[in-house]
Amino acid sequence: MARNTHHDGPGPSQRQLRVGELIRRTLSSVLSRGDVHDPELNQMSITVGEVRTSPDLKVATVYVMPLGGGAREEAIQALKRNKGELRRALMKDMTLKYAPDLRFVIDETFDRMDETRDMLARAEVRRDVEKDAEE
């Protein structure tokens, strides 16, 4: 029977969470030290917000955001250009059997937080919240 690799269960395993956090910290450190031989990437300040790994740990989706939220596409392109060097840095600093394939995506968490803040500031929403609080 073929194993379903799509994970609809209760969430990632402890191992996935542990490895994801280790990858996040390692990549954050490599990027902040400017250890990559790409002047364009080293000039960017990129936050690594989260890393999610596949159940087999062979793919790591890295959620990033450039400082200030600008130059998103440029940051993703610079990270993709340097994927091989970043994978080598991971292998040097970590004790995994294989370096995971890195996939870089923009971390939309900050945008969603801003949208939620804006929504809660709207007069009709404040009125509804205050009405519920009085009841």
Short mmCIF file of N, CA, C and O in Angstrom, two decimals:
data_model
loop_
_atom_site.label_atom_id
_atom_site.label_comp_id
_atom_site.label_asym_id
_atom_site.label_seq_id
_atom_site.Cartn_x
_atom_site.Cartn_y
_atom_site.Cartn_z
N MET A 1 0.85 -1.18 0.00
CA MET A 1 0.00 0.00 0.00
C MET A 1 0.89 1.24 0.00
O MET A 1 1.79 1.37 0.82
N ALA A 2 0.62 2.17 -0.89
CA ALA A 2 1.41 3.39 -0.98
C ALA A 2 1.09 4.30 0.20
O ALA A 2 -0.07 4.45 0.59
N ARG A 3 2.12 4.89 0.74
CA ARG A 3 1.95 5.77 1.88
C ARG A 3 1.58 7.17 1.40
O ARG A 3 2.21 7.71 0.50
N ASN A 4 0.57 7.75 1.99
CA ASN A 4 0.14 9.09 1.63
C ASN A 4 1.09 10.09 2.28
O ASN A 4 1.19 10.15 3.50
N THR A 5 1.78 10.88 1.46
CA THR A 5 2.73 11.84 2.02
C THR A 5 2.07 13.16 2.38
O THR A 5 2.69 13.99 3.02
N HIS A 6 0.83 13.36 1.95
CA HIS A 6 0.12 14.59 2.34
C HIS A 6 -0.28 14.44 3.80
O HIS A 6 -0.90 13.46 4.19
N HIS A 7 0.08 15.40 4.61
CA HIS A 7 -0.10 15.28 6.06
C HIS A 7 -1.35 16.02 6.51
O HIS A 7 -1.37 17.23 6.62
N ASP A 8 -2.44 15.27 6.74
CA ASP A 8 -3.68 15.87 7.22
C ASP A 8 -3.92 15.53 8.69
O ASP A 8 -4.98 15.80 9.21
N GLY A 9 -2.95 14.94 9.34
CA GLY A 9 -3.09 14.51 10.72
C GLY A 9 -3.10 15.68 11.69
O GLY A 9 -3.36 16.82 11.33
N PRO A 10 -2.79 15.40 12.92
CA PRO A 10 -2.87 16.41 13.96
C PRO A 10 -1.80 17.50 13.86
O PRO A 10 -1.88 18.50 14.54
N GLY A 11 -0.82 17.34 13.01
CA GLY A 11 0.23 18.35 12.86
C GLY A 11 1.58 17.70 12.72
O GLY A 11 1.70 16.47 12.68
N PRO A 12 2.61 18.53 12.64
CA PRO A 12 3.95 17.98 12.45
C PRO A 12 4.42 17.20 13.69
O PRO A 12 4.00 17.48 14.81
N SER A 13 5.29 16.25 13.46
CA SER A 13 5.84 15.46 14.56
C SER A 13 6.83 16.30 15.37
O SER A 13 7.29 17.36 14.91
N GLN A 14 7.17 15.82 16.55
CA GLN A 14 8.17 16.51 17.37
C GLN A 14 9.49 16.63 16.62
O GLN A 14 10.18 17.64 16.71
N ARG A 15 9.84 15.58 15.90
CA ARG A 15 11.10 15.60 15.14
C ARG A 15 11.06 16.68 14.06
O ARG A 15 12.02 17.43 13.88
N GLN A 16 9.95 16.79 13.34
CA GLN A 16 9.81 17.83 12.32
C GLN A 16 9.94 19.21 12.95
O GLN A 16 10.61 20.09 12.41
N LEU A 17 9.28 19.41 14.08
CA LEU A 17 9.35 20.71 14.76
C LEU A 17 10.77 21.02 15.21
O LEU A 17 11.26 22.14 15.05
N ARG A 18 11.44 20.02 15.78
CA ARG A 18 12.81 20.21 16.27
C ARG A 18 13.77 20.53 15.13
O ARG A 18 14.56 21.47 15.21
N VAL A 19 13.69 19.76 14.05
CA VAL A 19 14.58 19.98 12.91
C VAL A 19 14.26 21.32 12.24
O VAL A 19 15.16 22.07 11.87
N GLY A 20 12.98 21.64 12.11
CA GLY A 20 12.58 22.92 11.52
C GLY A 20 13.15 24.10 12.30
O GLY A 20 13.67 25.06 11.71
N GLU A 21 13.07 24.03 13.62
CA GLU A 21 13.60 25.12 14.45
C GLU A 21 15.12 25.19 14.36
O GLU A 21 15.70 26.28 14.32
N LEU A 22 15.77 24.06 14.30
CA LEU A 22 17.23 24.05 14.16
C LEU A 22 17.65 24.66 12.81
O LEU A 22 18.59 25.45 12.74
N ILE A 23 16.93 24.32 11.76
CA ILE A 23 17.21 24.90 10.44
C ILE A 23 16.97 26.41 10.48
O ILE A 23 17.77 27.19 9.96
N ARG A 24 15.87 26.83 11.12
CA ARG A 24 15.56 28.27 11.22
C ARG A 24 16.68 29.03 11.91
O ARG A 24 17.15 30.05 11.42
N ARG A 25 17.12 28.51 13.05
CA ARG A 25 18.19 29.19 13.79
C ARG A 25 19.49 29.20 13.01
O ARG A 25 20.20 30.20 12.99
N THR A 26 19.81 28.09 12.36
CA THR A 26 21.06 28.01 11.59
C THR A 26 21.04 28.97 10.41
O THR A 26 22.00 29.72 10.19
N LEU A 27 19.93 28.99 9.65
CA LEU A 27 19.83 29.91 8.51
C LEU A 27 19.86 31.37 8.98
O LEU A 27 20.51 32.21 8.35
N SER A 28 19.16 31.66 10.07
CA SER A 28 19.18 33.03 10.61
C SER A 28 20.59 33.46 10.93
O SER A 28 21.01 34.58 10.61
N SER A 29 21.34 32.58 11.55
CA SER A 29 22.72 32.88 11.93
C SER A 29 23.60 33.08 10.69
O SER A 29 24.37 34.04 10.61
N VAL A 30 23.48 32.19 9.71
CA VAL A 30 24.28 32.29 8.48
C VAL A 30 23.97 33.60 7.76
O VAL A 30 24.89 34.31 7.32
N LEU A 31 22.69 33.95 7.67
CA LEU A 31 22.31 35.18 6.97
C LEU A 31 22.75 36.43 7.73
O LEU A 31 23.20 37.40 7.13
N SER A 32 22.62 36.41 9.06
CA SER A 32 23.00 37.60 9.83
C SER A 32 24.51 37.81 9.85
O SER A 32 24.99 38.94 9.90
N ARG A 33 25.28 36.72 9.79
CA ARG A 33 26.75 36.86 9.75
C ARG A 33 27.26 37.22 8.37
O ARG A 33 28.42 37.59 8.21
N GLY A 34 26.43 37.07 7.33
CA GLY A 34 26.87 37.34 5.97
C GLY A 34 27.83 36.28 5.47
O GLY A 34 28.79 36.59 4.75
N ASP A 35 27.59 35.02 5.82
CA ASP A 35 28.48 33.92 5.44
C ASP A 35 28.34 33.49 3.99
O ASP A 35 29.09 32.65 3.53
N VAL A 36 27.39 34.04 3.27
CA VAL A 36 27.15 33.67 1.88
C VAL A 36 27.99 34.57 0.98
O VAL A 36 28.13 35.76 1.24
N HIS A 37 28.53 34.00 -0.07
CA HIS A 37 29.40 34.77 -0.97
C HIS A 37 28.61 35.49 -2.05
O HIS A 37 28.90 35.39 -3.23
N ASP A 38 27.57 36.22 -1.63
CA ASP A 38 26.75 37.00 -2.54
C ASP A 38 26.54 38.37 -1.91
O ASP A 38 25.78 38.51 -0.96
N PRO A 39 27.23 39.40 -2.44
CA PRO A 39 27.12 40.73 -1.83
C PRO A 39 25.68 41.24 -1.76
O PRO A 39 25.30 41.89 -0.79
N GLU A 40 24.88 40.94 -2.78
CA GLU A 40 23.49 41.41 -2.78
C GLU A 40 22.71 40.80 -1.61
O GLU A 40 22.00 41.50 -0.90
N LEU A 41 22.86 39.48 -1.40
CA LEU A 41 22.17 38.83 -0.30
C LEU A 41 22.70 39.32 1.04
O LEU A 41 21.93 39.56 1.98
N ASN A 42 24.00 39.53 1.13
CA ASN A 42 24.59 39.99 2.40
C ASN A 42 24.16 41.40 2.77
O ASN A 42 24.20 41.77 3.95
N GLN A 43 23.74 42.19 1.80
CA GLN A 43 23.27 43.55 2.09
C GLN A 43 21.83 43.56 2.60
O GLN A 43 21.39 44.55 3.17
N MET A 44 21.13 42.47 2.40
CA MET A 44 19.73 42.39 2.84
C MET A 44 19.66 41.90 4.28
O MET A 44 20.46 41.08 4.71
N SER A 45 18.70 42.43 5.00
CA SER A 45 18.42 41.94 6.34
C SER A 45 17.14 41.12 6.24
O SER A 45 16.06 41.65 5.99
N ILE A 46 17.28 39.80 6.39
CA ILE A 46 16.16 38.89 6.17
C ILE A 46 15.86 38.13 7.46
O ILE A 46 16.75 37.55 8.07
N THR A 47 14.60 38.17 7.86
CA THR A 47 14.15 37.43 9.03
C THR A 47 13.63 36.07 8.58
O THR A 47 12.83 35.99 7.65
N VAL A 48 14.08 35.03 9.23
CA VAL A 48 13.57 33.69 8.99
C VAL A 48 12.55 33.42 10.10
O VAL A 48 12.91 33.18 11.24
N GLY A 49 11.27 33.51 9.74
CA GLY A 49 10.22 33.41 10.73
C GLY A 49 9.90 32.00 11.16
O GLY A 49 9.62 31.73 12.33
N GLU A 50 9.94 31.07 10.20
CA GLU A 50 9.56 29.69 10.49
C GLU A 50 10.12 28.79 9.41
O GLU A 50 10.33 29.22 8.27
N VAL A 51 10.35 27.54 9.76
CA VAL A 51 10.74 26.52 8.79
C VAL A 51 9.87 25.30 9.05
O VAL A 51 9.79 24.81 10.17
N ARG A 52 9.20 24.85 8.00
CA ARG A 52 8.37 23.64 8.09
C ARG A 52 9.01 22.57 7.23
O ARG A 52 9.34 22.81 6.08
N THR A 53 9.19 21.40 7.81
CA THR A 53 9.81 20.30 7.07
C THR A 53 8.77 19.27 6.67
O THR A 53 7.74 19.12 7.34
N SER A 54 9.07 18.58 5.60
CA SER A 54 8.20 17.47 5.17
C SER A 54 8.40 16.32 6.17
O SER A 54 9.40 16.29 6.90
N PRO A 55 7.47 15.38 6.24
CA PRO A 55 7.60 14.28 7.19
C PRO A 55 8.91 13.50 7.05
O PRO A 55 9.46 13.03 8.05
N ASP A 56 9.45 13.40 5.83
CA ASP A 56 10.71 12.68 5.65
C ASP A 56 11.94 13.59 5.81
O ASP A 56 13.07 13.15 5.64
N LEU A 57 11.72 14.85 6.14
CA LEU A 57 12.77 15.85 6.37
C LEU A 57 13.59 16.19 5.12
O LEU A 57 14.63 16.81 5.22
N LYS A 58 13.12 15.81 3.95
CA LYS A 58 13.88 16.06 2.74
C LYS A 58 13.58 17.41 2.10
O LYS A 58 14.32 17.88 1.25
N VAL A 59 12.47 18.05 2.51
CA VAL A 59 12.11 19.36 2.00
C VAL A 59 11.86 20.28 3.19
O VAL A 59 11.14 19.91 4.12
N ALA A 60 12.46 21.46 3.16
CA ALA A 60 12.23 22.45 4.20
C ALA A 60 11.70 23.72 3.54
O ALA A 60 12.36 24.31 2.68
N THR A 61 10.50 24.12 3.92
CA THR A 61 9.91 25.35 3.43
C THR A 61 10.28 26.45 4.43
O THR A 61 9.93 26.36 5.61
N VAL A 62 11.01 27.44 3.93
CA VAL A 62 11.56 28.50 4.78
C VAL A 62 10.74 29.76 4.57
O VAL A 62 10.70 30.31 3.46
N TYR A 63 10.09 30.24 5.63
CA TYR A 63 9.26 31.44 5.57
C TYR A 63 10.11 32.63 5.98
O TYR A 63 10.61 32.67 7.11
N VAL A 64 10.29 33.57 5.05
CA VAL A 64 11.20 34.70 5.26
C VAL A 64 10.50 36.02 5.03
O VAL A 64 9.48 36.08 4.34
N MET A 65 11.08 37.08 5.58
CA MET A 65 10.59 38.44 5.35
C MET A 65 11.78 39.39 5.40
O MET A 65 12.51 39.42 6.40
N PRO A 66 12.00 40.15 4.32
CA PRO A 66 13.05 41.16 4.37
C PRO A 66 12.66 42.27 5.35
O PRO A 66 11.48 42.54 5.54
N LEU A 67 13.67 42.88 5.95
CA LEU A 67 13.43 43.96 6.90
C LEU A 67 12.57 45.03 6.27
O LEU A 67 12.82 45.47 5.15
N GLY A 68 11.53 45.43 6.96
CA GLY A 68 10.63 46.46 6.47
C GLY A 68 9.59 45.95 5.49
O GLY A 68 8.71 46.68 5.07
N GLY A 69 9.68 44.69 5.08
CA GLY A 69 8.69 44.11 4.19
C GLY A 69 8.86 44.43 2.72
O GLY A 69 8.13 43.93 1.89
N GLY A 70 9.86 45.26 2.37
CA GLY A 70 10.07 45.61 0.96
C GLY A 70 11.01 44.63 0.29
O GLY A 70 11.56 43.74 0.93
N ALA A 71 11.18 44.78 -1.02
CA ALA A 71 12.11 43.97 -1.82
C ALA A 71 11.89 42.47 -1.61
O ALA A 71 12.83 41.70 -1.54
N ARG A 72 10.64 42.08 -1.53
CA ARG A 72 10.32 40.67 -1.27
C ARG A 72 10.81 39.76 -2.38
O ARG A 72 11.44 38.74 -2.12
N GLU A 73 10.49 40.11 -3.62
CA GLU A 73 10.86 39.25 -4.75
C GLU A 73 12.38 39.18 -4.88
O GLU A 73 12.94 38.11 -5.16
N GLU A 74 13.07 40.31 -4.66
CA GLU A 74 14.53 40.32 -4.74
C GLU A 74 15.14 39.41 -3.68
O GLU A 74 16.11 38.69 -3.93
N ALA A 75 14.56 39.42 -2.48
CA ALA A 75 15.05 38.56 -1.40
C ALA A 75 14.87 37.09 -1.75
O ALA A 75 15.79 36.28 -1.58
N ILE A 76 13.69 36.74 -2.26
CA ILE A 76 13.43 35.34 -2.63
C ILE A 76 14.39 34.90 -3.73
O ILE A 76 14.97 33.81 -3.66
N GLN A 77 14.60 35.75 -4.74
CA GLN A 77 15.50 35.40 -5.84
C GLN A 77 16.94 35.23 -5.34
O GLN A 77 17.65 34.31 -5.75
N ALA A 78 17.39 36.12 -4.43
CA ALA A 78 18.75 36.02 -3.89
C ALA A 78 18.91 34.73 -3.08
O ALA A 78 19.94 34.05 -3.17
N LEU A 79 17.90 34.38 -2.30
CA LEU A 79 17.97 33.14 -1.52
C LEU A 79 17.99 31.93 -2.44
O LEU A 79 18.78 30.99 -2.22
N LYS A 80 17.16 31.94 -3.48
CA LYS A 80 17.14 30.81 -4.43
C LYS A 80 18.48 30.67 -5.14
O LYS A 80 18.95 29.55 -5.35
N ARG A 81 19.08 31.80 -5.51
CA ARG A 81 20.38 31.78 -6.18
C ARG A 81 21.45 31.13 -5.32
O ARG A 81 22.39 30.53 -5.81
N ASN A 82 21.32 31.29 -4.03
CA ASN A 82 22.33 30.82 -3.08
C ASN A 82 21.90 29.57 -2.32
O ASN A 82 22.49 29.24 -1.29
N LYS A 83 20.89 28.87 -2.84
CA LYS A 83 20.34 27.70 -2.15
C LYS A 83 21.42 26.65 -1.87
O LYS A 83 21.49 26.10 -0.78
N GLY A 84 22.28 26.39 -2.84
CA GLY A 84 23.33 25.37 -2.66
C GLY A 84 24.28 25.73 -1.54
O GLY A 84 24.62 24.88 -0.70
N GLU A 85 24.70 26.97 -1.49
CA GLU A 85 25.61 27.41 -0.44
C GLU A 85 24.92 27.38 0.93
O GLU A 85 25.52 27.00 1.94
N LEU A 86 23.64 27.74 0.97
CA LEU A 86 22.90 27.69 2.23
C LEU A 86 22.71 26.25 2.70
O LEU A 86 22.82 25.96 3.89
N ARG A 87 22.48 25.33 1.78
CA ARG A 87 22.37 23.91 2.14
C ARG A 87 23.69 23.39 2.69
O ARG A 87 23.72 22.63 3.67
N ARG A 88 24.80 23.78 2.08
CA ARG A 88 26.12 23.35 2.57
C ARG A 88 26.36 23.89 3.98
O ARG A 88 26.89 23.19 4.84
N ALA A 89 25.95 25.14 4.22
CA ALA A 89 26.11 25.73 5.56
C ALA A 89 25.28 24.95 6.58
O ALA A 89 25.73 24.73 7.71
N LEU A 90 24.08 24.52 6.18
CA LEU A 90 23.25 23.71 7.08
C LEU A 90 23.95 22.40 7.43
O LEU A 90 23.97 22.00 8.59
N MET A 91 24.50 21.74 6.43
CA MET A 91 25.15 20.45 6.66
C MET A 91 26.38 20.60 7.55
O MET A 91 26.68 19.72 8.35
N LYS A 92 27.06 21.72 7.41
CA LYS A 92 28.25 21.95 8.24
C LYS A 92 27.86 22.13 9.70
O LYS A 92 28.55 21.65 10.60
N ASP A 93 26.73 22.81 9.95
CA ASP A 93 26.33 23.15 11.31
C ASP A 93 25.37 22.15 11.93
O ASP A 93 25.11 22.20 13.12
N MET A 94 24.80 21.24 11.14
CA MET A 94 23.81 20.31 11.65
C MET A 94 24.27 18.87 11.42
O MET A 94 25.17 18.63 10.63
N THR A 95 23.63 17.95 12.09
CA THR A 95 24.01 16.54 11.95
C THR A 95 22.88 15.74 11.30
O THR A 95 22.44 14.74 11.83
N LEU A 96 22.42 16.23 10.15
CA LEU A 96 21.41 15.50 9.40
C LEU A 96 22.09 14.59 8.39
O LEU A 96 23.19 14.88 7.91
N LYS A 97 21.41 13.50 8.05
CA LYS A 97 21.95 12.58 7.06
C LYS A 97 21.99 13.24 5.68
O LYS A 97 22.93 13.08 4.92
N TYR A 98 20.93 14.01 5.35
CA TYR A 98 20.83 14.70 4.06
C TYR A 98 20.46 16.16 4.29
O TYR A 98 19.66 16.45 5.18
N ALA A 99 21.00 17.04 3.46
CA ALA A 99 20.58 18.44 3.52
C ALA A 99 19.22 18.54 2.84
O ALA A 99 19.07 18.07 1.71
N PRO A 100 18.24 19.10 3.50
CA PRO A 100 16.93 19.20 2.87
C PRO A 100 16.96 20.18 1.70
O PRO A 100 17.75 21.12 1.67
N ASP A 101 16.06 19.95 0.74
CA ASP A 101 15.87 20.91 -0.34
C ASP A 101 15.18 22.12 0.29
O ASP A 101 14.19 21.97 0.99
N LEU A 102 15.74 23.30 0.06
CA LEU A 102 15.20 24.51 0.66
C LEU A 102 14.24 25.19 -0.32
O LEU A 102 14.60 25.42 -1.48
N ARG A 103 13.07 25.52 0.16
CA ARG A 103 12.08 26.26 -0.63
C ARG A 103 11.76 27.53 0.13
O ARG A 103 11.34 27.46 1.29
N PHE A 104 11.99 28.67 -0.50
CA PHE A 104 11.82 29.96 0.16
C PHE A 104 10.50 30.60 -0.25
O PHE A 104 10.19 30.69 -1.43
N VAL A 105 9.73 31.03 0.75
CA VAL A 105 8.48 31.73 0.51
C VAL A 105 8.39 32.91 1.48
O VAL A 105 9.00 32.90 2.54
N ILE A 106 7.62 33.91 1.06
CA ILE A 106 7.44 35.08 1.92
C ILE A 106 6.52 34.71 3.09
O ILE A 106 5.49 34.06 2.91
N ASP A 107 6.91 35.12 4.26
CA ASP A 107 6.13 34.90 5.48
C ASP A 107 5.01 35.94 5.52
O ASP A 107 5.27 37.13 5.71
N GLU A 108 3.78 35.50 5.32
CA GLU A 108 2.62 36.41 5.27
C GLU A 108 2.05 36.70 6.66
O GLU A 108 1.09 37.44 6.77
N THR A 109 2.63 36.13 7.69
CA THR A 109 2.11 36.31 9.05
C THR A 109 1.99 37.77 9.43
O THR A 109 0.98 38.20 9.99
N PHE A 110 3.02 38.55 9.12
CA PHE A 110 3.02 39.96 9.51
C PHE A 110 1.91 40.72 8.78
O PHE A 110 1.24 41.58 9.36
N ASP A 111 1.70 40.41 7.49
CA ASP A 111 0.63 41.05 6.73
C ASP A 111 -0.72 40.71 7.34
O ASP A 111 -1.59 41.58 7.45
N ARG A 112 -0.93 39.44 7.72
CA ARG A 112 -2.21 39.06 8.31
C ARG A 112 -2.42 39.74 9.65
O ARG A 112 -3.54 40.13 9.98
N MET A 113 -1.35 39.93 10.44
CA MET A 113 -1.48 40.63 11.71
C MET A 113 -1.89 42.08 11.47
O MET A 113 -2.75 42.61 12.18
N ASP A 114 -1.29 42.73 10.47
CA ASP A 114 -1.65 44.11 10.14
C ASP A 114 -3.10 44.20 9.69
O ASP A 114 -3.83 45.11 10.09
N GLU A 115 -3.54 43.25 8.85
CA GLU A 115 -4.93 43.24 8.38
C GLU A 115 -5.89 43.06 9.55
O GLU A 115 -6.94 43.72 9.62
N THR A 116 -5.55 42.19 10.49
CA THR A 116 -6.41 41.97 11.66
C THR A 116 -6.48 43.22 12.51
O THR A 116 -7.56 43.63 12.96
N ARG A 117 -5.33 43.86 12.73
CA ARG A 117 -5.29 45.11 13.50
C ARG A 117 -6.16 46.18 12.84
O ARG A 117 -6.93 46.87 13.52
N ASP A 118 -6.04 46.30 11.50
CA ASP A 118 -6.85 47.29 10.77
C ASP A 118 -8.34 46.98 10.90
O ASP A 118 -9.15 47.89 11.09
N MET A 119 -8.69 45.69 10.79
CA MET A 119 -10.09 45.31 10.89
C MET A 119 -10.65 45.64 12.29
O MET A 119 -11.73 46.19 12.42
N LEU A 120 -9.86 45.33 13.32
CA LEU A 120 -10.33 45.59 14.69
C LEU A 120 -10.44 47.07 14.99
O LEU A 120 -11.17 47.47 15.90
N ALA A 121 -9.74 47.91 14.23
CA ALA A 121 -9.79 49.36 14.44
C ALA A 121 -10.99 50.00 13.76
O ALA A 121 -11.32 51.16 14.05
N ARG A 122 -11.67 49.28 12.87
CA ARG A 122 -12.83 49.85 12.17
C ARG A 122 -13.95 50.11 13.15
O ARG A 122 -14.21 49.33 14.07
N ALA A 123 -14.66 51.22 12.95
CA ALA A 123 -15.71 51.66 13.88
C ALA A 123 -16.79 50.60 14.08
O ALA A 123 -17.19 50.33 15.22
N GLU A 124 -17.27 49.99 12.99
CA GLU A 124 -18.37 49.03 13.14
C GLU A 124 -17.92 47.78 13.89
O GLU A 124 -18.69 47.18 14.64
N VAL A 125 -16.68 47.39 13.75
CA VAL A 125 -16.17 46.23 14.48
C VAL A 125 -16.01 46.57 15.95
O VAL A 125 -16.42 45.80 16.83
N ARG A 126 -15.45 47.75 16.23
CA ARG A 126 -15.32 48.18 17.64
C ARG A 126 -16.70 48.24 18.31
O ARG A 126 -16.87 47.82 19.44
N ARG A 127 -17.68 48.77 17.57
CA ARG A 127 -19.04 48.88 18.11
C ARG A 127 -19.58 47.49 18.45
O ARG A 127 -20.12 47.29 19.53
N ASP A 128 -19.39 46.51 17.54
CA ASP A 128 -19.87 45.15 17.78
C ASP A 128 -19.17 44.50 18.95
O ASP A 128 -19.79 43.81 19.76
N VAL A 129 -17.87 44.70 19.06
CA VAL A 129 -17.09 44.13 20.16
C VAL A 129 -17.55 44.74 21.48
O VAL A 129 -17.75 44.02 22.48
N GLU A 130 -17.74 46.06 21.50
CA GLU A 130 -18.17 46.72 22.74
C GLU A 130 -19.59 46.26 23.12
O GLU A 130 -19.87 46.05 24.30
N LYS A 131 -20.46 46.06 22.11
CA LYS A 131 -21.82 45.60 22.36
C LYS A 131 -21.79 44.21 22.99
O LYS A 131 -22.48 43.93 23.96
N ASP A 132 -20.94 43.31 22.43
CA ASP A 132 -20.81 41.95 22.99
C ASP A 132 -20.27 41.99 24.41
O ASP A 132 -20.68 41.20 25.25
N ALA A 133 -19.35 42.89 24.69
CA ALA A 133 -18.77 43.00 26.03
C ALA A 133 -19.81 43.46 27.05
O ALA A 133 -19.78 43.04 28.21
N GLU A 134 -20.75 44.32 26.62
CA GLU A 134 -21.77 44.82 27.55
C GLU A 134 -22.79 43.74 27.88
O GLU A 134 -23.36 43.73 28.95
N GLU A 135 -23.02 42.82 26.94
CA GLU A 135 -24.02 41.76 27.16
C GLU A 135 -23.46 40.71 28.00
O GLU A 135 -23.33 40.19 28.84
#
